[in-house]
PDB file of C-alpha atoms in Angstrom:
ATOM      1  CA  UNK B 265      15.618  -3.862  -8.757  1.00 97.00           C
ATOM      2  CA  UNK B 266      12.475  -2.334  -8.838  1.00 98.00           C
ATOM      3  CA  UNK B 267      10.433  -0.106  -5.794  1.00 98.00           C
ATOM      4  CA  UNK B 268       6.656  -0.008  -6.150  1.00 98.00           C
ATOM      5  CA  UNK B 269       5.434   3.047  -3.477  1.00 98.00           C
ATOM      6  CA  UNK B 270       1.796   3.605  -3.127  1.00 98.00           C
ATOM      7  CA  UNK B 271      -0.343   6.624  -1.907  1.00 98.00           C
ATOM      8  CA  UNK B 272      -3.353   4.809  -0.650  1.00 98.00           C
ATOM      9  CA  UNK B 273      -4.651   7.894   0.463  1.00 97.00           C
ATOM     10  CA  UNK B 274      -7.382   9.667  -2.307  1.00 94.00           C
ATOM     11  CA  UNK B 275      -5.590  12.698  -1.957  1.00 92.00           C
ATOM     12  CA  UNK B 276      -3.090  13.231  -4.505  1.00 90.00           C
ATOM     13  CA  UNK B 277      -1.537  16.316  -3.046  1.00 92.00           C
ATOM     14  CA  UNK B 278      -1.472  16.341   0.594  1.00 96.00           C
ATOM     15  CA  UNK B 279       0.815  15.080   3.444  1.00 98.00           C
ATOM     16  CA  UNK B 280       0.889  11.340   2.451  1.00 98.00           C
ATOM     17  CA  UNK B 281       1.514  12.645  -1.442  1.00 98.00           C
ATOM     18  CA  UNK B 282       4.192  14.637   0.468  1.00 98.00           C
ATOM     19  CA  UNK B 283       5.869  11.343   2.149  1.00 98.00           C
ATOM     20  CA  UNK B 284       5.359   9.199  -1.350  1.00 98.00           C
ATOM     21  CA  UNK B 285       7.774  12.009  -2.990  1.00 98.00           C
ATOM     22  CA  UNK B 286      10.068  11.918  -0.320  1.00 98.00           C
ATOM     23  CA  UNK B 287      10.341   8.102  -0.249  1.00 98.00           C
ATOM     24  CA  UNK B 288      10.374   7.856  -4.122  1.00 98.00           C
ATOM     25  CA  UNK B 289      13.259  10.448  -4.019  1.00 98.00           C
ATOM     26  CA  UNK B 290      15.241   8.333  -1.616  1.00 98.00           C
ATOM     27  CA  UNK B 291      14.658   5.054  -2.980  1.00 98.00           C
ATOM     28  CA  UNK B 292      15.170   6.095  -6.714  1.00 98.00           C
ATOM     29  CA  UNK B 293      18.962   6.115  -6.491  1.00 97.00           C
ATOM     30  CA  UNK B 294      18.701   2.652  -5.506  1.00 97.00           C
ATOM     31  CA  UNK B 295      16.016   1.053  -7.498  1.00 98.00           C
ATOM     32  CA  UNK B 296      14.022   1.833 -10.452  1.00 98.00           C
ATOM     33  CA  UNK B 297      11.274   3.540  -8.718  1.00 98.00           C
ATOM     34  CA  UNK B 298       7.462   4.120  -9.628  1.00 98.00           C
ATOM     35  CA  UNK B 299       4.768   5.080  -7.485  1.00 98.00           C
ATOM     36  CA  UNK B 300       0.961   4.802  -7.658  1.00 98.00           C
ATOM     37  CA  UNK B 301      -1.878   6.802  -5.694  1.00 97.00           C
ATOM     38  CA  UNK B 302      -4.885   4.177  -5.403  1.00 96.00           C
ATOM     39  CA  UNK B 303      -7.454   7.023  -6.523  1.00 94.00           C
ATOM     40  CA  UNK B 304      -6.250   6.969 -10.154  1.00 94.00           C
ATOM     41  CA  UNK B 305      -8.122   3.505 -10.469  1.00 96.00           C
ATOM     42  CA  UNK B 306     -11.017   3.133 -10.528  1.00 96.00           C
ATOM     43  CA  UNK B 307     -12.658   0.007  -9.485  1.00 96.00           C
ATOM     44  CA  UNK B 308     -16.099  -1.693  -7.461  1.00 96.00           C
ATOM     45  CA  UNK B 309     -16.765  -2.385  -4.112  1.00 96.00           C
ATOM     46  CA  UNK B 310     -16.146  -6.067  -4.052  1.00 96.00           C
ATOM     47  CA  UNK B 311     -19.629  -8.118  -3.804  1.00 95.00           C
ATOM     48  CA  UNK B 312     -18.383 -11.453  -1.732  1.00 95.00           C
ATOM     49  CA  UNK B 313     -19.305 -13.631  -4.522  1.00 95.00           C
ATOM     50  CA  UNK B 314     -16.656 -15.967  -3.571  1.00 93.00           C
ATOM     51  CA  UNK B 315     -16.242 -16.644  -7.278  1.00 94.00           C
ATOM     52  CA  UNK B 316     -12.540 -16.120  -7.251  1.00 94.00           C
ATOM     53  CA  UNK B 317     -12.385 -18.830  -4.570  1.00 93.00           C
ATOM     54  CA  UNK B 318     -12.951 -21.082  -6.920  1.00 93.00           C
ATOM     55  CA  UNK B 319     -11.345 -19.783 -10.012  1.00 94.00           C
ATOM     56  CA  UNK B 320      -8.663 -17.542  -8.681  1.00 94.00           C
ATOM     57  CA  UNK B 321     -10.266 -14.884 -11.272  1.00 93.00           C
ATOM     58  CA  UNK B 322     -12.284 -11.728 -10.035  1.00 94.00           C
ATOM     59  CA  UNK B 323     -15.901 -12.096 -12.310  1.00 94.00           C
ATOM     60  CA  UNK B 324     -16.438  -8.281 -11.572  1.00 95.00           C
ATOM     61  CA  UNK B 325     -16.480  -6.251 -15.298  1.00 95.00           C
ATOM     62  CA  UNK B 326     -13.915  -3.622 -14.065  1.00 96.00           C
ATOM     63  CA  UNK B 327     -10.976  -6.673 -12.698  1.00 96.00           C
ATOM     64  CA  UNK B 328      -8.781  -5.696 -15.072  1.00 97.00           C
ATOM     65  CA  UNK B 329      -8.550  -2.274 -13.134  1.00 97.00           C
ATOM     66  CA  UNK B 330      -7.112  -4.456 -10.524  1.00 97.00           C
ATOM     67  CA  UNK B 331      -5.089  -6.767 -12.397  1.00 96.00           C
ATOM     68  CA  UNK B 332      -3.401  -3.497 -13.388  1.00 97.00           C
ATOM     69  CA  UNK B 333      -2.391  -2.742  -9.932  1.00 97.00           C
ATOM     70  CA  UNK B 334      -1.490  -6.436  -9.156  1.00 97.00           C
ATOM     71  CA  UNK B 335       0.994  -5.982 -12.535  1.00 97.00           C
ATOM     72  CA  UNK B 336       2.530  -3.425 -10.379  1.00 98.00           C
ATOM     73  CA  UNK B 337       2.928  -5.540  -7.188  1.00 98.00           C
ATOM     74  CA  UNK B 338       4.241  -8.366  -9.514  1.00 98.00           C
ATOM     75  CA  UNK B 339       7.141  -5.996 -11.534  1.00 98.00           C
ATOM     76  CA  UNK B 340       7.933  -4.842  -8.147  1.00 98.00           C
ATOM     77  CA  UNK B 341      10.650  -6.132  -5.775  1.00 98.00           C
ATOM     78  CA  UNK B 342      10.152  -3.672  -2.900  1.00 98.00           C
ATOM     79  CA  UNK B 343       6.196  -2.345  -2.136  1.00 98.00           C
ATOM     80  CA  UNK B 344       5.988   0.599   0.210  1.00 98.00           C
ATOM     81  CA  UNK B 345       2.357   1.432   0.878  1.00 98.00           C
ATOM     82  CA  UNK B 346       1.832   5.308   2.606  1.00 98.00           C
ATOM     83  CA  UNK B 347      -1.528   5.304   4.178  1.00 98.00           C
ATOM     84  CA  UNK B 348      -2.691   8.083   6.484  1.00 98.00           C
ATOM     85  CA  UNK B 349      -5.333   7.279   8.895  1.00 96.00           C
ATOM     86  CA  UNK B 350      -9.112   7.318   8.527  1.00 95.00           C
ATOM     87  CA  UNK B 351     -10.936   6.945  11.375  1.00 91.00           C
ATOM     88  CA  UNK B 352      -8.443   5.022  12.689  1.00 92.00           C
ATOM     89  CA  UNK B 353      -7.714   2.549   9.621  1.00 94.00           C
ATOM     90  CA  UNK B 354      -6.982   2.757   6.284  1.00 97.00           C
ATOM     91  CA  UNK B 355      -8.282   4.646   3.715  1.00 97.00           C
ATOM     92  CA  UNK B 356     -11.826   3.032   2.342  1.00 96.00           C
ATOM     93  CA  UNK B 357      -9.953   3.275  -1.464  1.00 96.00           C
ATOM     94  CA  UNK B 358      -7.241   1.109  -0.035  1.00 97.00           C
ATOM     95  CA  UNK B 359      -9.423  -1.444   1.912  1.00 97.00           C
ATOM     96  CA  UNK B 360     -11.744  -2.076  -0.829  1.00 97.00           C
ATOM     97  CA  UNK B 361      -8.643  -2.430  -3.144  1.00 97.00           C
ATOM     98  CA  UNK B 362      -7.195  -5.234  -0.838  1.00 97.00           C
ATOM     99  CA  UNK B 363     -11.050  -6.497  -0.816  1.00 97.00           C
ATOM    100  CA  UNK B 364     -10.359  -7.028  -4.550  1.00 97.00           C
ATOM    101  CA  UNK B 365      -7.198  -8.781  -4.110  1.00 97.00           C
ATOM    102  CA  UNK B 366      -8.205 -11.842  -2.990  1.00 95.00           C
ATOM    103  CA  UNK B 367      -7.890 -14.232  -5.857  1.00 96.00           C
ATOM    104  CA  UNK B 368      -3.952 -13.620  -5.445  1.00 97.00           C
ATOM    105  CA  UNK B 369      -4.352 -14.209  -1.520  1.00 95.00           C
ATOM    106  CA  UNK B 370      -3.425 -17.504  -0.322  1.00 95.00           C
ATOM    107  CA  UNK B 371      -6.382 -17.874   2.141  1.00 91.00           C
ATOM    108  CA  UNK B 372      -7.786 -20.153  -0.584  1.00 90.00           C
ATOM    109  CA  UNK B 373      -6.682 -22.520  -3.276  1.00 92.00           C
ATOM    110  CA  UNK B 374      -6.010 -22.056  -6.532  1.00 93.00           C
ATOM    111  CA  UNK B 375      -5.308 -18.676  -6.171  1.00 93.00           C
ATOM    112  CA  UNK B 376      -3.618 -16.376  -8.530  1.00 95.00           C
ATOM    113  CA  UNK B 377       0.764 -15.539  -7.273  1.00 95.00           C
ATOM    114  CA  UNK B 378       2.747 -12.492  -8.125  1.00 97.00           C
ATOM    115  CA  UNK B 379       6.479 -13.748  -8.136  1.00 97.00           C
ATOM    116  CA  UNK B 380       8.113 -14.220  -5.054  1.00 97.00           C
ATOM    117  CA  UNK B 381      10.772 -12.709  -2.600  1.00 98.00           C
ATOM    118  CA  UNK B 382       9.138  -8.797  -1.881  1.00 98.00           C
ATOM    119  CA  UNK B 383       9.848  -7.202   0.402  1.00 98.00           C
ATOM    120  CA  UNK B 384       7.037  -5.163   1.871  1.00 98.00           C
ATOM    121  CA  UNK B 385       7.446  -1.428   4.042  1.00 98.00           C
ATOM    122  CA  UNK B 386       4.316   0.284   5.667  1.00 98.00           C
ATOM    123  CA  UNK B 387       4.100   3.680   6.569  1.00 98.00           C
ATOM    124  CA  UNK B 388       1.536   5.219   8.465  1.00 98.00           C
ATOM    125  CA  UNK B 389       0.416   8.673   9.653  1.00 98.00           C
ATOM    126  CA  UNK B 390      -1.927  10.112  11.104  1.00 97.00           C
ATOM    127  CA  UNK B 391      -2.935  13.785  12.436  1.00 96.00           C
ATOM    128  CA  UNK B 392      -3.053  13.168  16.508  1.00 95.00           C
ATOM    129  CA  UNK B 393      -0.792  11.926  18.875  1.00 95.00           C
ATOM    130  CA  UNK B 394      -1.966   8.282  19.310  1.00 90.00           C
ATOM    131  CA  UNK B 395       0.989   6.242  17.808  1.00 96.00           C
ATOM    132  CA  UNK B 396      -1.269   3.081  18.711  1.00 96.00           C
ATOM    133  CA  UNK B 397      -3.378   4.246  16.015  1.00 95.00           C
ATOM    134  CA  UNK B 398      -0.596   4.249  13.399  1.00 97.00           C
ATOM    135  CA  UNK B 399       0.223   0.494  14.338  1.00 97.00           C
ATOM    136  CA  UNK B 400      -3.286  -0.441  14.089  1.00 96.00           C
ATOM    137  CA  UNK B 401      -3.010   1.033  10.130  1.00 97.00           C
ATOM    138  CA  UNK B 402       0.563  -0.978   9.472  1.00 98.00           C
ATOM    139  CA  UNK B 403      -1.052  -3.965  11.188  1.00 98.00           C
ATOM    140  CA  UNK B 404      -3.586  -3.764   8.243  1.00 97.00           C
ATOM    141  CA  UNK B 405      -1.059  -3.416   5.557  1.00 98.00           C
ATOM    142  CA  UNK B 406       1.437  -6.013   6.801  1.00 98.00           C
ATOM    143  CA  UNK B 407      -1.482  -8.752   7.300  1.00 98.00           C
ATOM    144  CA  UNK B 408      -2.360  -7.646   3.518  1.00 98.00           C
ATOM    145  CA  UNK B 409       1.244  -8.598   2.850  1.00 98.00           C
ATOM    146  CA  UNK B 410       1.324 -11.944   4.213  1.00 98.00           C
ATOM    147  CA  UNK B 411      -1.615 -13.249   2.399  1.00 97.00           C
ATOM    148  CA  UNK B 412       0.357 -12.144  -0.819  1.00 98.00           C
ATOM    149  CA  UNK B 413       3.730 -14.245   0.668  1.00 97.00           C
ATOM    150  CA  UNK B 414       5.702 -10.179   0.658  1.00 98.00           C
ATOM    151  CA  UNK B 415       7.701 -10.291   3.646  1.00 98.00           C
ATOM    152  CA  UNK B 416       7.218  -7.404   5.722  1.00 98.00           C
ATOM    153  CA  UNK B 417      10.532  -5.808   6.090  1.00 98.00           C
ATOM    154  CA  UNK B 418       9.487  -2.105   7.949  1.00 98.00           C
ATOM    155  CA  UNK B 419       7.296   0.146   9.302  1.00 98.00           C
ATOM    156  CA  UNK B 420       7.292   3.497  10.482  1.00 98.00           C
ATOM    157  CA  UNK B 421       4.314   5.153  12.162  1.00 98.00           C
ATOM    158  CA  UNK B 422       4.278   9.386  12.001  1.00 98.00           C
ATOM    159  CA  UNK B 423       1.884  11.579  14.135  1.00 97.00           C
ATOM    160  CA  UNK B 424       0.989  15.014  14.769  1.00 97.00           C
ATOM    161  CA  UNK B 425       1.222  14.979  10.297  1.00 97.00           C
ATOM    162  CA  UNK B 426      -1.951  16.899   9.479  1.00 95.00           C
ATOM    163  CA  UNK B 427      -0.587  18.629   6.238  1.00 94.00           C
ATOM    164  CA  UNK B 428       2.254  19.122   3.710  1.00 95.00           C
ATOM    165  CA  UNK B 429       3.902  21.735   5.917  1.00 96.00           C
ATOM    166  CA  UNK B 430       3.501  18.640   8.643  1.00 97.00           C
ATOM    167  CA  UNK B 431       5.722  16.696   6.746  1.00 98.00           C
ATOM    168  CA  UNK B 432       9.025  18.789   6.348  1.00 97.00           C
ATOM    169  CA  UNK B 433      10.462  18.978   9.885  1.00 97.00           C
ATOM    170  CA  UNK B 434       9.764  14.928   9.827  1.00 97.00           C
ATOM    171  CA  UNK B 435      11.957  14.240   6.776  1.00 97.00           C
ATOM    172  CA  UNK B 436      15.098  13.299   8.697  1.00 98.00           C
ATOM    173  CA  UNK B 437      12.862  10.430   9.726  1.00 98.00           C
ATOM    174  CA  UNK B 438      11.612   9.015   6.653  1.00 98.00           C
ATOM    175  CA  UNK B 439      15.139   9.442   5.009  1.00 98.00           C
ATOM    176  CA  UNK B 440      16.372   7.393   7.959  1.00 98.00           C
ATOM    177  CA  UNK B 441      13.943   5.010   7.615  1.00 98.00           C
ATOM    178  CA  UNK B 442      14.198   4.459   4.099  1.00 98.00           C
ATOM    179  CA  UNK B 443      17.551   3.910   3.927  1.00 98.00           C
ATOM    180  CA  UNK B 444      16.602   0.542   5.736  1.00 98.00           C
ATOM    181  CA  UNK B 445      15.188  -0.131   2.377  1.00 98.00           C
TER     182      UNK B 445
END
């Protein structure tokens, strides 16, 4: 079995970096584990062409950059997406990647599939207090999910996580949670 866990965040050394380790580290005597931090592709804004509607095919130059990412999802049996919060969402990097997704989303027919049967996690934090916040980010991820058909199996919101040094007295948590995985 394989675990796909993705920093959505474009920082690839801060507190959500900090939580990908620790979940990759936990999962990884379980499953063959890889993660991903969404700011080592590069990609386009998507342009609402609507082409893929149509063809189930993204007619941007760089789509292969996201057919990359969707080989990922597809090899994957367990997707954990780590997004911290940005202005009370997910990161822009993130967003515009699930912009990109949508000739595999099943809002439309034909549309492209990755196989089925994932399961999907969502972990958000975020540097205040306001666990509403947090929800608002897994609501985004989860309703990503469903229009991909990956069940959304868990989700675990962390505040008051500002930095790396945020993260330690918190692992007890994410262990915890991750052994739900």
């Amino acid at each position: 079995m394989k675990a796909l866990v993705i920093n959505c965040s474009p920082v690839r050394t801060g507190a959500t970096a900090e939580i990908v380790k620790t979940v990759c580290s936990e999962l990884s005597s379980r499953y063959d584990t890889k993660s991903i931090c969404i700011d080592d592709y590069k990609f386009a804004f998507c342009r609402g062409c609507r082409s893929c509607h149509a063809t189930a095919k993204c007619v941007m130059p760089d789509a292969s950059v996201i057919c990359d990412i969707m080989n990922e999802f597809d090899q994957a049996d367990v997707i954990v997406s780590v997004a911290p919060s940005y202005w009370a969402d997910i990161p822009g990097q993130y967003k515009s990647f699930i912009d990109r997704v949508t000739p595999w989303c099943n809002t439309h027919e034909p549309h492209a599939t990755i196989k089925p049967g994932k399961k999907g996690y969502a972990i958000a934090l975020r540097t205040g207090p306001n666990m509403p916040e947090c929800e608002r980010l897994i609501g985004s991820i989860e309703h990503f999910y469903g229009h991909l058909e990956i069940e959304c199996k868990g989700r675990l919101g962390l505040t008051s996580v500002e930095n790396k040094a945020d993260v330690e007295p918190r692992k007890e948590e994410i262990i915890s949670f991750c052994k739900g995985i």
